[in-house]
Coordinates of C-alpha atoms and ligand atoms in Angstrom, one line a residue:
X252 CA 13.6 5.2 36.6
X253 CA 15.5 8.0 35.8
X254 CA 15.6 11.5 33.8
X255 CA 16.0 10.0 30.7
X256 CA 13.6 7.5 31.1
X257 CA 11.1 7.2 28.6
X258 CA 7.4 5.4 28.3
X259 CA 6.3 4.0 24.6
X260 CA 3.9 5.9 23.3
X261 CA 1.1 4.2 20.7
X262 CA 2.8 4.6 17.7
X263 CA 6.0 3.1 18.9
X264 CA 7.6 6.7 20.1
X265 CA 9.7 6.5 23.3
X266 CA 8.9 10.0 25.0
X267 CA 10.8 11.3 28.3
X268 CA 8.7 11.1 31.5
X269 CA 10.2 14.3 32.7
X270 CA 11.0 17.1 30.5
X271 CA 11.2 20.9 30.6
X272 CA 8.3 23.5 30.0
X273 CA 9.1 26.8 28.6
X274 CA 5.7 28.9 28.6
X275 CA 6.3 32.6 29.9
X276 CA 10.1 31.3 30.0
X277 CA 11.3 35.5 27.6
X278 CA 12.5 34.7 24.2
X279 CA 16.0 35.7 24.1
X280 CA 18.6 34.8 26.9
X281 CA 16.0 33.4 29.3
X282 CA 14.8 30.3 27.4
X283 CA 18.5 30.1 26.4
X284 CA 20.1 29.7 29.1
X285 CA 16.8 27.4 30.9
X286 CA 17.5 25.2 28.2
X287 CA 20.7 24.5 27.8
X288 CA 20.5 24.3 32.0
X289 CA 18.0 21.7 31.7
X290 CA 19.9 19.6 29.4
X291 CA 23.2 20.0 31.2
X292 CA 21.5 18.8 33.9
X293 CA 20.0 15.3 32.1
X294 CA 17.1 16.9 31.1
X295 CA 16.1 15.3 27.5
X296 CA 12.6 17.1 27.0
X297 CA 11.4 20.6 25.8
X298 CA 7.9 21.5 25.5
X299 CA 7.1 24.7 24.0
X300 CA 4.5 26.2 21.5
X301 CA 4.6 28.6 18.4
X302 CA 2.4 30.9 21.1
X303 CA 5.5 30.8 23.4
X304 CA 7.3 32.6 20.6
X305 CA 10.4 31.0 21.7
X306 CA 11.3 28.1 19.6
X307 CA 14.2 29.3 18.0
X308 CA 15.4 30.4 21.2
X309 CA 14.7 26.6 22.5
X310 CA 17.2 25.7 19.1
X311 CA 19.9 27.6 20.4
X312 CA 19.6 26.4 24.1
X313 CA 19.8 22.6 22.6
X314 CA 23.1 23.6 20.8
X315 CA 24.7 25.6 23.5
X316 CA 24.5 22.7 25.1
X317 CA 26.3 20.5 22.8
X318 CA 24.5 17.2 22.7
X319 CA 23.6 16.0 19.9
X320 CA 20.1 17.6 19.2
X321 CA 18.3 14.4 18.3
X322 CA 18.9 13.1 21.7
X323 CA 17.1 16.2 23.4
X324 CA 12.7 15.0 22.6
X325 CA 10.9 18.5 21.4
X326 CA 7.4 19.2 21.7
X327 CA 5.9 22.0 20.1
X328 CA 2.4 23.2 19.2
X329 CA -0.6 24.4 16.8
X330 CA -1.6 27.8 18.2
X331 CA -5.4 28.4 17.7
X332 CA -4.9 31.1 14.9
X333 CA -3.3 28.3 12.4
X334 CA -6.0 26.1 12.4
X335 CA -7.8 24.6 9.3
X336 CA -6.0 22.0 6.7
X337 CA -3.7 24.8 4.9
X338 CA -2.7 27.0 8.1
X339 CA -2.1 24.2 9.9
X340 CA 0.8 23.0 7.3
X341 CA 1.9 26.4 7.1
X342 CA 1.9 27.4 11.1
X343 CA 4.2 23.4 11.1
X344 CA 7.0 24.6 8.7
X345 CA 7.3 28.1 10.7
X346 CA 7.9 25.9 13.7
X347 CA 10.1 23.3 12.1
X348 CA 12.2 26.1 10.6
X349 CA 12.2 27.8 13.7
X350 CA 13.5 24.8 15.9
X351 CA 16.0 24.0 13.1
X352 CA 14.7 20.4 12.8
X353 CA 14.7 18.3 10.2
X354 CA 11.9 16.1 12.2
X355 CA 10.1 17.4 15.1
X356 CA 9.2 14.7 17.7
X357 CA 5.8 15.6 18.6
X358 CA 3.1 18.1 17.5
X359 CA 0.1 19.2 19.6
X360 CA -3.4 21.1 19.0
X361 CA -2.7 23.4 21.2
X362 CA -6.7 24.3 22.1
X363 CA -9.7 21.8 20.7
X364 CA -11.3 24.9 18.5
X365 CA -14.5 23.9 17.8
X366 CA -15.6 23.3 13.8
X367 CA -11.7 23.4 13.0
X368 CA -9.5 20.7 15.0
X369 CA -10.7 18.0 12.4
X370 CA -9.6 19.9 9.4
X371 CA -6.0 20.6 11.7
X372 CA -5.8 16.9 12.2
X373 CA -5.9 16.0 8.9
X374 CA -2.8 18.2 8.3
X375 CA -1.0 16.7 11.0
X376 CA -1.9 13.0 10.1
X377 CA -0.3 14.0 6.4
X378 CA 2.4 15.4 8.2
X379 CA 2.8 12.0 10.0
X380 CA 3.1 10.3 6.8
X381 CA 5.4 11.9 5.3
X382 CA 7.6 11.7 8.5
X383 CA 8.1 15.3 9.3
X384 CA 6.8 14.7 12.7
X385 CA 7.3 11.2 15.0
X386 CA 4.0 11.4 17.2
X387 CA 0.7 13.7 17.0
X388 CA -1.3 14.4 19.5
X389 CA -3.2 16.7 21.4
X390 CA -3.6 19.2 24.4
X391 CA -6.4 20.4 26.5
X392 CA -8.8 18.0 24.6
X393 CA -11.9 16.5 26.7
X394 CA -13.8 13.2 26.2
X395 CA -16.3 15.0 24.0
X396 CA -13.5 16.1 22.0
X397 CA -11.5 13.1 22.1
X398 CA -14.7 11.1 20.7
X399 CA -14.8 13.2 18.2
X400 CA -11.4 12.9 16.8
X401 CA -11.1 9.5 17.5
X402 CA -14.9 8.7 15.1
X403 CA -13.0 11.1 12.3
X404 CA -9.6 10.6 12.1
X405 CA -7.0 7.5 10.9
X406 CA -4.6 8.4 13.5
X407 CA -5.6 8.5 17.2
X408 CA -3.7 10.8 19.3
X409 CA -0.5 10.0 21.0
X410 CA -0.5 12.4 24.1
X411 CA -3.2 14.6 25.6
X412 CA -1.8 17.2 27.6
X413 CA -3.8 18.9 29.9
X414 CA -3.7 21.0 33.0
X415 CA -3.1 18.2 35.8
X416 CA -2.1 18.3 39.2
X417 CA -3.7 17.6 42.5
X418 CA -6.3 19.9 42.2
X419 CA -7.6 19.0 38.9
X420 CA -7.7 15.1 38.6
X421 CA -10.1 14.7 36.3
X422 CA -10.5 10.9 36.8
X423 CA -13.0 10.3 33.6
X424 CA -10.9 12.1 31.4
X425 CA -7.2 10.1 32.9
X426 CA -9.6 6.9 32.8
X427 CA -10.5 7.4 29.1
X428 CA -7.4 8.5 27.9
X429 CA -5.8 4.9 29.7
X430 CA -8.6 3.0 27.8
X431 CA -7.6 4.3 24.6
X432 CA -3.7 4.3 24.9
X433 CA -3.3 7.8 24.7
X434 CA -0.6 9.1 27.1
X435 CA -1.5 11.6 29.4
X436 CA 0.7 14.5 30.1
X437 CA 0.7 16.7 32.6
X438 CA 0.5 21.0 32.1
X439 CA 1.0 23.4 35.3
X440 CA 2.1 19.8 37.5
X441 CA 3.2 22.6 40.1
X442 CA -0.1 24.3 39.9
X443 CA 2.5 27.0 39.3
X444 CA 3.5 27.3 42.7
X445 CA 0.2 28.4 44.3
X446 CA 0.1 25.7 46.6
X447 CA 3.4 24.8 47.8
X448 CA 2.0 25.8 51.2
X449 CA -0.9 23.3 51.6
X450 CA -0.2 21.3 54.4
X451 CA -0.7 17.9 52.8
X452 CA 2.0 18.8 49.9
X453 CA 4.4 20.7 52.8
X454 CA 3.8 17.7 55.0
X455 CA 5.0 15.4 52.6
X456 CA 7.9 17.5 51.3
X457 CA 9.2 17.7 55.3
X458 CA 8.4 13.8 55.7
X459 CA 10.5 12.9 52.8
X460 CA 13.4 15.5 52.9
X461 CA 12.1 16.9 49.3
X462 CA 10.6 20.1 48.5
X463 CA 6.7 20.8 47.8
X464 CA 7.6 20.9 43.8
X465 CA 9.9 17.9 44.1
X466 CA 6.3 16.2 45.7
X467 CA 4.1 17.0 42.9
X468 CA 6.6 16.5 40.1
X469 CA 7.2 13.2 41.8
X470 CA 3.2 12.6 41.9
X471 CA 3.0 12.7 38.3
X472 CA 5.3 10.2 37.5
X473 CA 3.8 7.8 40.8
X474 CA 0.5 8.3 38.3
X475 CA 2.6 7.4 35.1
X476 CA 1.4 11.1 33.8
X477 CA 4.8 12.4 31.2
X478 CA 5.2 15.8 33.4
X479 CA 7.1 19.2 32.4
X480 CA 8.0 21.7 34.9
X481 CA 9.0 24.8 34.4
X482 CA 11.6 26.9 35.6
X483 CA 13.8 29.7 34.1
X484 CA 16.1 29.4 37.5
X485 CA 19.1 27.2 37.2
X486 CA 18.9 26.3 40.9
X487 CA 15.3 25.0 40.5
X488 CA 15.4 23.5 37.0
X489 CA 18.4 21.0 38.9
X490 CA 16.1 21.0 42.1
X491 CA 12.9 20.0 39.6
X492 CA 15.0 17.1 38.3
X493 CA 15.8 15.4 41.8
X494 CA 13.1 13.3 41.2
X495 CA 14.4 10.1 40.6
X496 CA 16.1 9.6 44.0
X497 CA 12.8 8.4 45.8
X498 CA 9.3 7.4 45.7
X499 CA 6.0 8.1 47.1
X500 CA 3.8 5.1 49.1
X501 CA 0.6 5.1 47.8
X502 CA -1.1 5.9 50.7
X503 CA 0.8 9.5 50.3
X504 CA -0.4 9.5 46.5
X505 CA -3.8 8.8 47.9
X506 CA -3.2 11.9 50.3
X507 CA -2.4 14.1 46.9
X508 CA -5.3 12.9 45.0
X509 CA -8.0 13.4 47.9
X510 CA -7.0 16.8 47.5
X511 CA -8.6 17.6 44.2
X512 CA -11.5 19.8 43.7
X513 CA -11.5 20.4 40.3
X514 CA -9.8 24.3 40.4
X515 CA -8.2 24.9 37.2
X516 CA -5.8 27.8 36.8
X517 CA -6.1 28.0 33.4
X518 CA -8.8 28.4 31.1
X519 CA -11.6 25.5 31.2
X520 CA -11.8 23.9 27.4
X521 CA -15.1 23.1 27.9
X522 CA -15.8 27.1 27.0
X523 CA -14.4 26.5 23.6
X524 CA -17.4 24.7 22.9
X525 CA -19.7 27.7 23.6
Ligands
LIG34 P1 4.2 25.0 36.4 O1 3.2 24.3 37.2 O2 5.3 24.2 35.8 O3 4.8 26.1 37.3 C1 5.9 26.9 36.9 C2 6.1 28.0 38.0 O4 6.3 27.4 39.3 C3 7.4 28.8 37.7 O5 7.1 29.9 36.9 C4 7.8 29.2 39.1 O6 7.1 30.3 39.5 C5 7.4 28.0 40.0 N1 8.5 27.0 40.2 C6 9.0 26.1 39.3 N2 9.9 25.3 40.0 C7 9.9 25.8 41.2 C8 10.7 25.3 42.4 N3 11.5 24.3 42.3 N4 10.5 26.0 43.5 C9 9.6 27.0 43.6 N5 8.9 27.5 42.6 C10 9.0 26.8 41.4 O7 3.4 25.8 35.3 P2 3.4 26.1 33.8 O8 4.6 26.7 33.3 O9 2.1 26.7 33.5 O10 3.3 24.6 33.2 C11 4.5 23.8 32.8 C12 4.6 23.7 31.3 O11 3.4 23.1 30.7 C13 4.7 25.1 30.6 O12 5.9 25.7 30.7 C14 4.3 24.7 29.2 O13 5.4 24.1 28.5 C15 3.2 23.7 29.4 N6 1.9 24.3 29.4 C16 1.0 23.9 28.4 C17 -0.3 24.4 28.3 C18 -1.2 24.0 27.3 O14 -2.2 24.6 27.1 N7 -0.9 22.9 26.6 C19 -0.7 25.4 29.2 C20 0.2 25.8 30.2 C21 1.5 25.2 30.3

């Protein structure tokens, strides 16, 4: 495996394992220059969102870096605002415009908003057709909500990707997402940084000459979870891609999962449902 490497989603789609996130990363100069750092380091994944208000700063990174922009795989996503059939369509051209893409590779419901993400799917399934997008999925979706797309919809998700890292394994949900083919992708895979210092993750970034976030980047991939750290340093957007150079035994993976205890740092989906 390396940075480039890709796993096949259900519809065909190769998607990188490893890519870059760019939530928080300032519109302007900072997503840039993170970009086109990424890429000039291998990276060939960006995952951002219309809420990150930074997609057309995402373009420019991709063509300061002067690859050819169809080899760099961009994510981007419905914000919770733009749901419904209509707004859905509408909130995908701003995007597409924005990232200055003919095709975007894949869309995500940002948030599972109750009594409208069936309406949103529609929109994207059309979109779909007519080939304005390669793969659809979804992020922060549960079982309950993955059942419920799944009964109502022609297309089933590609990706669910959801806060994951050793703290939040959420077995059932990585179980049923397996089941049904739909890739799992990680959100937060450093638990943004708040644990680098936990003596499992420390002891395993001094046993194998790696850092803590070189560990849980590497964790992910053990797992076969499509992960996307961020950074906005140049130093640790190279530093997040040394990944590729080693592996984990499971009985360390083992070590990583036991610690879960189901902390999230970000919001719980579940209270979307209230
Ligand atoms: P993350 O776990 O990737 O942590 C990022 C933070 O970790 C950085 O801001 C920095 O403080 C620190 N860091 C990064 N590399 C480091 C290194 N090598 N050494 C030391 N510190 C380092 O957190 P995230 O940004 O929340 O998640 C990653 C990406 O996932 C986002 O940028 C975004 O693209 C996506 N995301 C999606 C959702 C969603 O709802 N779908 C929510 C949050 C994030």
């Amino acid at each position: 495996m390396n940075i480039e490497a890709t796993t096949t989603l259900n519809n065909g789609v190769a998607i990188p394992w490893f890519g870059l996130g760019v939530y928080k990363s300032a519109p302007g100069g900072e997503t840039r220059n993170a970009v086109r750092w990424a890429i000039e380091a291998g990276y060939r994944h960006v995952d951002t969102a219309a809420f990150y208000a930074n997609e057309a700063d995402v373009a420019d990174g991709i063509q300061d870096a002067a690859v050819d922009s169809d080899s760099v795989f961009v994510t981007t996503k419905l914000w919770n605002d733009d749901h419904g059939y209509e707004r859905t369509l509408a909130a995908f051209d701003r995007s597409r415009s924005l990232l200055r893409r003919d095709v975007i590779d894949l869309y995500l419901i940002h948030w599972p908003i109750k009594g409208l993400f069936l309406d949103s799917w529609r929109a994207m399934e059309k979109l779909y057709a007519e080939g304005k997008v390669r793969a659809i999925g979804v992020s922060n979706f549960l079982i309950q909500h993955l059942e419920m797309l799944l009964e109502n919809s022609e297309v089933p998700p590609a990706i669910n990707q959801v806060e994951w890292h050793p703290f939040v394994l959420q077995q059932p949900l990585v179980d049923y997402c397996r089941e049904r083919q739909i890739q799992l992708e990680a959100w937060s895979p450093l638990a943004r940084g708040k644990y680098f210092d936990n003596p499992t993750i420390s002891g395993l970034a001094q046993k194998y000459g790696k850092t803590p976030a070189q560990i849980m980047i590497r964790w992910d991939l053990e797992h076969g979870v499509v992960t996307i750290p961020k950074s906005v340093h140049r130093e640790r957007i190279l530093e997040n891609s040394r990944v590729f150079d080693f592996s984990l035994t499971e009985e360390d993976v083992g070590a990583l999962d036991a610690l879960d205890r189901d902390e999230r740092l970000g919001m719980n989906p579940s209270d979307l449902d209230n």
